[in-house]
Every structure is written in C-alpha cells, then in structure tokens.
Coordinates of C-alpha atoms in Angstrom, one line a residue:
Chain B
X1 CA 13.4 -107.2 -26.2
X2 CA 11.9 -107.7 -22.8
X3 CA 9.8 -110.7 -22.3
X4 CA 7.2 -110.8 -19.5
X5 CA 6.9 -114.0 -17.5
X6 CA 4.1 -114.7 -15.0
X7 CA 5.2 -115.9 -11.6
X8 CA 3.6 -117.0 -8.4
X9 CA 5.4 -114.6 -6.2
X10 CA 6.5 -111.0 -6.8
X11 CA 10.0 -110.9 -5.5
X12 CA 11.2 -114.2 -6.9
X13 CA 9.4 -113.4 -10.1
X14 CA 11.1 -110.0 -10.5
X15 CA 14.5 -111.5 -9.7
X16 CA 14.0 -114.3 -12.2
X17 CA 12.9 -111.9 -15.0
X18 CA 15.8 -109.6 -14.3
X19 CA 18.3 -112.4 -14.5
X20 CA 16.7 -113.9 -17.7
X21 CA 16.8 -110.5 -19.3
X22 CA 20.5 -110.3 -18.4
X23 CA 21.3 -113.6 -20.0
X24 CA 21.2 -116.0 -17.0
X25 CA 18.3 -118.3 -17.4
X26 CA 17.0 -119.2 -14.0
X27 CA 13.3 -120.1 -13.2
X28 CA 11.3 -118.6 -10.4
X29 CA 11.5 -121.8 -8.2
X30 CA 15.3 -121.9 -8.7
X31 CA 15.6 -118.3 -7.6
X32 CA 13.5 -119.0 -4.6
X33 CA 15.4 -122.1 -3.6
X34 CA 18.9 -120.7 -4.2
X35 CA 18.0 -117.7 -2.0
X36 CA 17.1 -120.1 0.8
X37 CA 13.8 -118.2 1.1
X38 CA 11.6 -120.9 2.6
X39 CA 10.7 -120.3 6.2
X40 CA 8.0 -120.2 8.8
X41 CA 7.6 -117.5 11.4
X42 CA 4.8 -116.8 13.8
X43 CA 5.4 -113.4 15.5
X44 CA 2.6 -112.2 17.7
X45 CA 4.5 -109.0 18.7
X46 CA 4.3 -107.6 15.2
X47 CA 0.7 -106.9 14.2
X48 CA -0.8 -106.7 10.7
X49 CA -4.2 -105.1 11.0
X50 CA -4.4 -106.4 14.5
X51 CA -3.3 -110.0 13.6
X52 CA 0.0 -111.6 14.3
X53 CA 2.6 -111.7 11.6
X54 CA 2.7 -115.1 9.9
X55 CA 5.3 -115.6 7.2
X56 CA 6.0 -118.6 5.1
X57 CA 9.2 -117.1 3.7
X58 CA 12.1 -115.0 4.6
X59 CA 11.5 -111.2 5.0
X60 CA 11.1 -108.9 2.0
X61 CA 14.3 -108.2 0.0
X62 CA 15.9 -111.4 1.2
X63 CA 15.2 -113.3 -2.0
X64 CA 17.0 -110.8 -4.2
X65 CA 19.8 -110.3 -1.7
X66 CA 20.1 -114.1 -1.2
X67 CA 20.4 -114.7 -4.9
X68 CA 22.9 -111.9 -5.2
X69 CA 25.1 -113.4 -2.5
X70 CA 24.7 -117.0 -3.7
X71 CA 25.5 -116.3 -7.3
X72 CA 27.8 -113.4 -7.0
X73 CA 25.7 -110.8 -8.9
X74 CA 26.4 -107.1 -8.7
X75 CA 23.3 -105.1 -8.1
X76 CA 22.5 -101.4 -7.8
X77 CA 19.9 -100.4 -5.2
X78 CA 18.7 -96.8 -4.7
X79 CA 16.2 -95.2 -2.4
X80 CA 15.2 -91.6 -2.4
X81 CA 14.0 -89.1 0.2
X82 CA 12.6 -86.9 -2.5
X83 CA 9.8 -88.5 -4.7
X84 CA 10.5 -86.2 -7.7
X85 CA 14.1 -87.2 -7.7
X86 CA 13.0 -90.9 -7.5
X87 CA 10.8 -90.5 -10.6
X88 CA 13.5 -88.6 -12.5
X89 CA 16.1 -91.3 -11.8
X90 CA 13.6 -94.0 -12.9
X91 CA 13.1 -92.1 -16.2
X92 CA 16.8 -91.7 -16.7
X93 CA 17.5 -95.5 -16.3
X94 CA 14.5 -96.3 -18.6
X95 CA 15.8 -93.9 -21.2
X96 CA 19.1 -95.8 -21.2
X97 CA 17.1 -98.9 -22.0
X98 CA 17.4 -100.5 -18.6
X99 CA 14.7 -102.7 -17.0
X100 CA 14.2 -101.6 -13.5
X101 CA 12.8 -103.4 -10.4
X102 CA 10.7 -101.3 -8.0
X103 CA 9.4 -101.9 -4.5
X104 CA 5.9 -100.6 -4.2
X105 CA 2.7 -100.6 -2.2
X106 CA 0.0 -102.8 -3.5
X107 CA -2.9 -100.4 -2.5
X108 CA -2.1 -97.6 -4.9
X109 CA -1.6 -99.6 -8.1
X110 CA -4.6 -99.0 -10.3
X111 CA -4.4 -102.3 -12.1
X112 CA -4.9 -104.5 -9.0
X113 CA -8.3 -106.2 -8.6
X114 CA -10.2 -104.3 -5.9
X115 CA -10.4 -107.3 -3.5
X116 CA -6.6 -107.6 -3.5
X117 CA -5.9 -104.0 -2.6
X118 CA -4.3 -103.9 0.9
X119 CA -1.7 -101.7 2.4
X120 CA 1.3 -104.0 1.8
X121 CA 4.4 -102.0 1.0
X122 CA 6.8 -104.7 -0.1
X123 CA 5.4 -105.6 -3.5
X124 CA 7.8 -105.9 -6.4
X125 CA 7.4 -105.1 -10.1
X126 CA 9.4 -104.3 -13.1
X127 CA 9.2 -101.2 -15.3
X128 CA 10.4 -101.8 -18.9
X129 CA 9.4 -98.5 -20.6
X130 CA 7.3 -95.4 -20.9
X131 CA 4.5 -94.3 -23.1
X132 CA 3.3 -90.8 -22.6
X133 CA 2.2 -90.4 -19.0
X134 CA 2.0 -94.2 -18.6
X135 CA 4.7 -96.5 -17.3
X136 CA 4.9 -99.9 -19.0
X137 CA 4.9 -102.4 -16.1
X138 CA 5.7 -106.1 -16.0
X139 CA 4.1 -107.1 -12.7
X140 CA 5.1 -110.7 -12.2
X141 CA 1.9 -111.9 -10.5
X142 CA -0.2 -110.8 -13.5
X143 CA -0.7 -112.8 -16.7
X144 CA 0.2 -110.0 -19.0
X145 CA 2.0 -106.7 -18.9
X146 CA 0.0 -103.7 -17.5
X147 CA 0.2 -99.9 -17.5
X148 CA 0.4 -97.5 -14.6
X149 CA 0.0 -93.7 -14.7
X150 CA 2.9 -91.7 -13.3
X151 CA 0.9 -90.2 -10.4
X152 CA -0.2 -93.7 -9.1
X153 CA 3.2 -95.2 -9.5
X154 CA 4.7 -92.3 -7.5
X155 CA 2.2 -92.8 -4.8
X156 CA 2.8 -96.6 -4.8
X157 CA 6.6 -96.1 -4.6
X158 CA 6.6 -93.6 -1.9
X159 CA 3.8 -94.9 0.3
X160 CA 4.7 -94.6 4.0
X161 CA 4.2 -97.1 6.8
X162 CA 5.7 -100.5 7.7
X163 CA 8.3 -101.7 5.2
X164 CA 8.1 -98.4 3.4
X165 CA 9.9 -98.7 0.0
X166 CA 11.2 -95.1 -0.1
X167 CA 11.1 -95.4 -3.8
X168 CA 13.5 -98.3 -3.8
X169 CA 14.6 -99.2 -7.3
X170 CA 17.2 -101.8 -8.3
X171 CA 18.8 -103.5 -11.3
X172 CA 21.7 -105.8 -11.9
X173 CA 25.0 -104.3 -13.1
X174 CA 26.9 -107.5 -13.5
X175 CA 25.4 -111.0 -14.0
X176 CA 27.4 -114.2 -14.4
X177 CA 26.5 -116.1 -17.5
X178 CA 26.6 -119.5 -15.8
X179 CA 26.5 -120.8 -12.3
X180 CA 27.9 -123.8 -10.4
X181 CA 24.6 -125.3 -9.4
X182 CA 26.1 -128.2 -7.4
X183 CA 27.9 -126.0 -4.9
X184 CA 25.3 -123.3 -4.9
X185 CA 22.5 -125.7 -4.2
X186 CA 24.4 -127.4 -1.3
X187 CA 25.0 -124.0 0.3
X188 CA 21.4 -122.8 -0.2
X189 CA 19.8 -126.0 1.1
X190 CA 22.2 -126.1 4.1
X191 CA 21.2 -122.5 5.0
X192 CA 17.5 -123.2 4.6
X193 CA 17.9 -126.3 6.8
X194 CA 19.2 -124.2 9.6
X195 CA 16.3 -121.7 9.3
X196 CA 13.7 -124.5 9.4
X197 CA 15.2 -126.7 12.1
X198 CA 17.8 -124.8 14.0
X199 CA 16.3 -121.4 15.0
X200 CA 16.8 -120.6 18.7
X201 CA 13.2 -119.3 19.0
X202 CA 10.2 -121.6 19.3
X203 CA 8.2 -119.5 16.9
X204 CA 10.5 -120.0 13.9
X205 CA 10.7 -123.0 11.5
X206 CA 9.1 -126.4 12.2
X207 CA 8.6 -125.5 15.9
X208 CA 6.8 -122.4 14.8
X209 CA 4.3 -124.4 12.9
X210 CA 3.5 -126.5 16.0
X211 CA 3.4 -123.4 18.1
X212 CA 0.7 -121.9 15.9
X213 CA -1.3 -125.1 16.4
X214 CA -1.1 -124.6 20.2
X215 CA -2.2 -121.0 19.8
X216 CA -5.3 -122.2 17.9
X217 CA -6.2 -124.7 20.6
X218 CA -5.8 -121.9 23.2
X219 CA -8.1 -119.5 21.3
X220 CA -10.7 -122.2 20.8
X221 CA -10.9 -122.7 24.5
X222 CA -11.5 -119.0 25.3
X223 CA -15.2 -118.4 25.1
X224 CA -15.0 -114.7 24.2
X225 CA -12.5 -115.4 21.3
X226 CA -13.9 -118.6 19.9
X227 CA -16.9 -117.0 18.2
X228 CA -15.6 -114.0 16.4
X229 CA -11.9 -113.6 16.7
X230 CA -10.9 -117.2 15.9
X231 CA -12.5 -117.3 12.5
X232 CA -10.8 -114.0 11.5
X233 CA -7.6 -115.3 12.9
X234 CA -7.9 -118.5 10.8
X235 CA -8.8 -116.6 7.7
X236 CA -5.7 -114.5 8.3
X237 CA -3.5 -117.6 8.3
X238 CA -5.1 -118.9 5.1
X239 CA -4.6 -115.5 3.4
X240 CA -0.9 -115.4 4.4
X241 CA -0.6 -119.0 3.1
X242 CA -2.5 -118.7 -0.2
X243 CA -3.6 -115.2 -1.2
X244 CA -0.4 -113.3 -1.3
X245 CA 1.2 -115.0 -4.2
X246 CA 2.8 -118.1 -2.7
X247 CA 2.4 -120.5 -5.6
X248 CA 0.1 -122.5 -3.3
X249 CA 0.6 -123.9 0.2
X250 CA 2.8 -121.1 1.5
X251 CA 5.6 -121.5 -1.0
X252 CA 6.0 -125.3 -0.3
X253 CA 5.1 -126.1 -3.9
X254 CA 7.7 -123.6 -5.2
X255 CA 10.3 -125.1 -3.0
X256 CA 9.5 -128.6 -4.0
X257 CA 9.7 -127.4 -7.6
X258 CA 13.2 -126.1 -6.9
X259 CA 14.3 -129.4 -5.4
X260 CA 12.9 -131.3 -8.4
X261 CA 14.5 -129.1 -11.0
X262 CA 17.9 -129.3 -9.2
X263 CA 17.6 -133.1 -8.9
X264 CA 17.1 -133.3 -12.7
X265 CA 20.0 -130.9 -13.5
X266 CA 22.4 -132.8 -11.2
X267 CA 20.9 -136.2 -11.6
X268 CA 20.4 -136.6 -7.9
X269 CA 17.9 -139.1 -6.5
X270 CA 17.9 -137.7 -2.9
X271 CA 16.7 -134.3 -4.1
X272 CA 13.9 -135.9 -6.1
X273 CA 12.7 -137.8 -3.1
X274 CA 12.8 -134.7 -0.9
X275 CA 10.8 -132.8 -3.6
X276 CA 8.1 -135.4 -3.4
X277 CA 7.9 -135.2 0.4
X278 CA 7.9 -131.4 0.3
X279 CA 5.0 -131.5 -2.2
X280 CA 3.1 -133.8 0.2
X281 CA 3.8 -131.3 2.9
X282 CA 2.2 -128.7 0.7
X283 CA -0.8 -130.9 0.2
X284 CA -1.1 -131.1 4.0
X285 CA -1.1 -127.3 4.2
X286 CA -3.8 -127.1 1.6
X287 CA -5.8 -129.6 3.7
X288 CA -5.4 -127.4 6.7
X289 CA -6.7 -124.4 4.8
X290 CA -9.6 -126.3 3.5
X291 CA -10.7 -127.6 6.9
X292 CA -10.2 -124.3 8.7
X293 CA -12.2 -122.6 6.0
X294 CA -15.1 -125.1 6.6
X295 CA -15.0 -124.4 10.3
X296 CA -15.0 -120.6 9.8
X297 CA -18.1 -120.9 7.6
X298 CA -19.9 -123.2 10.0
X299 CA -19.9 -126.1 7.6
X300 CA -18.0 -128.0 10.2
X301 CA -17.8 -127.7 14.0
X302 CA -15.0 -125.5 15.2
X303 CA -12.3 -127.8 16.7
X304 CA -9.0 -126.4 17.7
X305 CA -7.4 -129.8 18.4
X306 CA -8.2 -131.0 14.9
X307 CA -6.6 -128.0 13.3
X308 CA -3.5 -128.3 15.5
X309 CA -3.3 -131.9 14.5
X310 CA -3.4 -130.9 10.9
X311 CA -0.6 -128.4 11.4
X312 CA 1.4 -131.1 13.2
X313 CA 1.0 -133.2 10.0
X314 CA 2.5 -130.4 8.0
X315 CA 5.4 -130.0 10.4
X316 CA 6.0 -133.8 10.5
X317 CA 6.0 -134.0 6.8
X318 CA 8.4 -131.1 6.4
X319 CA 10.7 -132.6 9.1
X320 CA 11.0 -135.7 7.0
X321 CA 12.1 -133.6 4.0
X322 CA 14.6 -131.7 6.0
X323 CA 16.0 -134.9 7.6
X324 CA 16.7 -136.1 4.1
X325 CA 18.0 -132.8 2.8
X326 CA 20.5 -132.8 5.7
X327 CA 22.4 -135.6 4.0
X328 CA 22.6 -133.6 0.7
X329 CA 26.2 -132.5 0.1
Chain V
X1 CA -1.2 -131.0 -5.9
X2 CA -1.6 -132.4 -9.4
X3 CA -2.4 -130.3 -12.4
X4 CA -6.0 -131.4 -12.6
X5 CA -6.4 -130.6 -8.8
X6 CA -5.5 -127.0 -9.3
X7 CA -8.7 -125.2 -8.3
X8 CA -10.5 -123.1 -11.0
X9 CA -13.3 -121.5 -8.9
X10 CA -14.4 -118.6 -10.9
X11 CA -17.5 -118.0 -8.7
X12 CA -16.9 -115.3 -6.0
X13 CA -13.2 -115.2 -7.1
X14 CA -11.4 -112.3 -5.6
X15 CA -8.9 -112.1 -8.5
X16 CA -11.3 -110.1 -10.8
X17 CA -10.7 -111.4 -14.3
X18 CA -7.1 -112.2 -13.5
X19 CA -5.6 -115.7 -13.0
X20 CA -2.8 -116.5 -10.6
X21 CA 0.1 -118.9 -11.0
X22 CA 0.4 -121.9 -8.7
X23 CA 2.8 -124.8 -9.0
X24 CA 1.5 -128.3 -9.6
X25 CA 2.8 -131.7 -10.5
X26 CA 2.4 -133.1 -14.1
X27 CA 2.2 -136.7 -15.1
X28 CA 6.0 -137.2 -15.0
X29 CA 6.2 -135.9 -11.5
X30 CA 7.7 -132.5 -12.6
X31 CA 6.4 -129.2 -11.4
X32 CA 4.9 -126.7 -13.8
X33 CA 3.3 -123.3 -13.3
X34 CA -0.5 -123.6 -13.8
X35 CA -2.9 -120.6 -14.0
X36 CA -5.7 -120.7 -11.5
X37 CA -8.8 -118.5 -11.7
X38 CA -9.4 -118.8 -7.9
X39 CA -9.8 -121.1 -5.0
X40 CA -13.0 -120.8 -2.9
X41 CA -11.0 -121.4 0.3
X42 CA -8.8 -118.5 -0.4
X43 CA -11.6 -116.3 -1.7
X44 CA -13.5 -116.8 1.5
X45 CA -10.5 -115.8 3.6
X46 CA -10.0 -112.6 1.6
X47 CA -13.7 -111.9 1.7
X48 CA -13.8 -112.3 5.5
X49 CA -11.0 -109.6 5.8
X50 CA -12.9 -107.3 3.4
X51 CA -16.2 -107.8 5.2
X52 CA -14.5 -106.7 8.4
X53 CA -13.2 -103.5 6.8
X54 CA -16.6 -102.8 5.2
X55 CA -18.4 -103.2 8.6
X56 CA -15.9 -100.8 10.2
X57 CA -16.5 -98.4 7.3
X58 CA -20.3 -98.6 7.6
X59 CA -20.1 -98.1 11.4
X60 CA -17.9 -95.1 11.0
X61 CA -20.3 -93.6 8.4
X62 CA -23.2 -94.1 10.7
X63 CA -21.4 -92.4 13.6
X64 CA -20.3 -89.6 11.3
X65 CA -24.0 -89.3 10.2
X66 CA -25.0 -89.1 13.9
X67 CA -22.4 -86.4 14.5
X68 CA -20.3 -88.6 16.8
X69 CA -17.2 -88.6 14.6
X70 CA -15.8 -86.6 11.6
X71 CA -16.0 -87.8 8.0
X72 CA -12.3 -88.3 8.3
X73 CA -12.7 -91.5 10.3
X74 CA -15.1 -92.8 7.6
X75 CA -12.6 -92.0 4.8
X76 CA -9.8 -93.7 6.8
X77 CA -11.8 -96.9 6.8
X78 CA -12.8 -96.4 3.2
X79 CA -9.1 -96.4 2.3
X80 CA -8.6 -99.6 4.2
X81 CA -6.5 -98.0 6.9
X82 CA -6.6 -98.1 10.7
X83 CA -5.5 -95.5 13.2
X84 CA -2.0 -97.0 13.5
X85 CA -1.5 -96.9 9.8
X86 CA -3.0 -93.5 9.2
X87 CA -0.7 -92.2 12.0
X88 CA 2.4 -93.8 10.2
X89 CA 1.4 -92.4 6.8
X90 CA 0.4 -88.9 7.9
X91 CA 3.2 -88.6 10.5
X92 CA 0.7 -87.4 13.1
X93 CA 0.3 -88.9 16.5
X94 CA -2.6 -91.2 17.1
X95 CA -4.0 -89.1 19.9
X96 CA -4.0 -86.1 17.6
X97 CA -5.8 -87.9 14.9
X98 CA -8.3 -89.2 17.4
X99 CA -8.8 -85.6 18.5
X100 CA -9.4 -84.6 14.9
X101 CA -12.2 -87.2 14.7
X102 CA -14.3 -84.9 16.9
X103 CA -16.6 -83.1 14.5
X104 CA -16.3 -79.7 16.1
X105 CA -12.5 -79.8 15.9
X106 CA -12.4 -81.3 12.5
X107 CA -14.5 -78.5 11.1
X108 CA -11.9 -76.0 12.3
X109 CA -8.9 -77.9 11.0
X110 CA -6.5 -75.6 9.1
X111 CA -5.6 -76.1 5.5
X112 CA -2.1 -77.5 6.2
X113 CA -3.5 -80.4 8.3
X114 CA -6.2 -81.1 5.8
X115 CA -3.6 -81.3 3.1
X116 CA -1.7 -83.8 5.1
X117 CA -4.8 -86.0 5.5
X118 CA -5.6 -85.5 1.8
X119 CA -2.2 -86.7 0.8
X120 CA -2.1 -89.6 3.2
X121 CA -5.5 -90.9 2.1
X122 CA -5.2 -89.9 -1.6
X123 CA -8.5 -88.0 -1.5
X124 CA -9.3 -84.4 -2.2
X125 CA -9.7 -81.9 0.6
X126 CA -13.3 -81.2 -0.6
X127 CA -14.1 -84.9 -0.4
X128 CA -12.7 -85.3 3.1
X129 CA -15.0 -82.5 4.4
X130 CA -18.3 -84.0 3.4
X131 CA -19.9 -87.3 4.1
X132 CA -21.4 -89.2 1.2
X133 CA -25.1 -90.1 1.2
X134 CA -24.3 -93.7 1.6
X135 CA -21.2 -95.5 2.8
X136 CA -19.2 -96.6 -0.3
X137 CA -16.7 -99.5 -0.6
X138 CA -13.7 -100.4 -2.7
X139 CA -13.1 -98.3 -5.8
X140 CA -16.5 -96.6 -5.9
X141 CA -15.4 -93.0 -6.2
X142 CA -16.5 -90.2 -4.0
X143 CA -17.5 -87.2 -6.1

C-alpha cells in the first residue's frame, strides 16, 4: 500500500516517498542533505518574469540525481515527444502497480490554490493509481492525496517553456535496502562545502549572498528604481526563499535537520553543533524576509544598507557552519 | 525557529485552505516537520507578484476595450504569461505575436493560428475572440 507523506519541498519529498515505498526509509531532510542540494545562486542573466534568478538550492532534477549517485540507486527516466504516448506509458506503469514520479508545470494542476499558480515547469509529484478519468496523485507539498483529471495532467506534463518537462516520468528500478551513512554523509557534505565556499563565480554560494546585498544597496540608490522596482525585487527574493516549498528560510532549516539527524545516527557532536549554527542562519534569513517585507509595505523606511547588513549576517552565520563542517570526515 | 514560532497566519493566506510543511526545532533540539497555515511576510510577497499581474491584466483589458490591442493580449495576462513565455509556449516569434495584438490583424487570423493560441493558453477559440465585460482574475472562468 502506498503511504502519502507531506513534505516541504516537491523534489526531495517525491524522492523520499519513492525510496520509502521501495523499502529504504529515508526522510526528506536526509534526501536533501545526501544530494548535496543546498546552494545559493544569484543569476541576473536568467530572468523569471523580469526578475533575476535566485535559487537557494541546486537546479531541478539534481536532488533525485544526487541521491541516485550517492546511494547507488538504479532509476528509469523517460521523456516523450508525443503526449499521447507519454500518457499511455504512464497508464502502463500504473497498471503494473508502480508508483511513478512526474515532472509537471504548477499552473495547470487544478488542485493548486489560485494564488500559488505560476508558470513553473519543474514541479514534482507522484501518481499512485487511476480511478476512471482521474489520476490519484500524491503531491508531496499537500497535506493529503489529491485527484487530477487526465486532460489537466497531460497539459501539466507537457507544458512548454523554460525547464519544460517533456512529460518526464521516473521510478526506481533497484533500491539498496541499507546505506553506509558515515561515508555517504562525508562525501555529500564535502561536495556541498565546495558549492557554498569554493565556486569560481562571485554570484554563487556565500559570496553570492553578499553580492545580492550589494545589488540591493545599488538599487536603493537609484531614484527611478527605488520606489517601484525595488519593492517588487525584494518580494521576489522573499518568494524564492519562502513561498516555493523550501521548508522555511530557503532550505536552511531542512539542511540543519539533515545535519542533526545524521549527528544522532552517527553519534557525532560536530554535526550537532553545525546543525545548530545552520538553524541560526535560517533564523537570520527569516529576519531578512521580515524586515524587507516591512520596508516594502512602508511600515519601515527603505534602507538598502540595513538589508545588505542582514544578508551579511546570513552569510557570516553560514560561513561558521561550513568552517566547522570542513573538519567533518 | 522553534515549533511555537512557526507562523500560523490564516488571514490573507495565499495557501487557500491548505497548510504547508516547514521544519522547526522541538524542545530537545531536534527538527520536526510542522504544518503552517501561512506567514504574513510570505503572503505579502506572493500578493505583490499577483497584484502586478492583475494590474497588467486590467491595463490590457482597458486597451482592448479602447481598440488599441486584441483580446489576445488580455488573455495572455489573464493566464499569467508574458510575451516571452507565450512565445516559448506557442512556438511563435515575439514580433509575430506583437503583430497579432493589432486588432485588425487579430480579427483576420486564420483558424490554424487561433488554435495554436487556444492550445498555448488553454482557452477556447470562441473565448479568445471576445473580450469579457470586465477584466477577470485567477480561476474566474470566461464563458
């Protein structure tokens, strides 16, 4: 029997559910951490509705691929150029009793609250059965299972545009029944340490966080951007940090949870301490969101320097965590 | 964030009736998933993005009403797309779509092109051809 579990984030949630269903019990934070998925990137060249791309995690599909590599799973991925074929193949797998992961657009899913419907093509969900014209869907960011009619699901799977899913469906074909957490966690944390501190570009990792602060200062000094553009820009940052299923504070709480869970499993003090520092970094991010929201709404004077200082707090706090994690072997 | 600090702001929540999972610390310092019915800070950010879309939608409706653009532009905004996205989804160049926004040209558009727009926007061809009496938002359906 398939058991739905609610998650903070779609991709780590789907991965965790698929693994649990295949007999390997791994929580959402463990999946996220072992995939080395924590990141920060500020990419003004790529625009989302006219705003720079801001990401608190690695790009879509890297969680499932990261876990696959780290744990040695075997996965089957399929994309389709013909939507009918894509739906037929889904039916075929469901009829064999498989639980199937799908990449979809958010906009065309009928069960999403209206305020959450945006054209984002890299949402992940699980389909666990069919009932007449409806597909039985376990969408990990929802509390309970939902239903989706065939026409809408087809539209969502084959929506075009950036990150188009092309009907992508996936399922594990071979799952190990136990993992060597000690070595997997060392590798995963080492890799994540490189992303956060060693990227050659100033817009990635800890430097990226500080860079975003500088951009805010710059915008706040431009008279024609300060009034209208800057509030939208700040709202955009907050949305990327909180709205899109990050578990709070741009995945920092999920990552802290991974560190803590691993520290308990391996009885490791260093990881427990790093978890605490990372959670404090998350609190700093929430503080940044709170203050920038006040400034956008005019409950506080707009002050770019203050916001940049708050972001530097986040970066400093995360730097402390990574310094500690560098010693984890 | 401790469990009792997880925001439960139901007023103006953008989640509908749903609750979202966030991670917080319990009394032993362990992390647990906690359901949150909303955080006003997040809701305001989402609302700000939605307001921007609705303003564009209303403006496009007004211009279509005045005969300065075709209903197509209004429906593009209604479906929360911009020109760049509609171009990607329909496979038509932006300059072509912009040309189709001219009411005289839109009126003469052939069935094949109308079907492409209809599929890209997920709206019927009949709908696309007429402007509603008022600009609509979100899931309010055009009949």
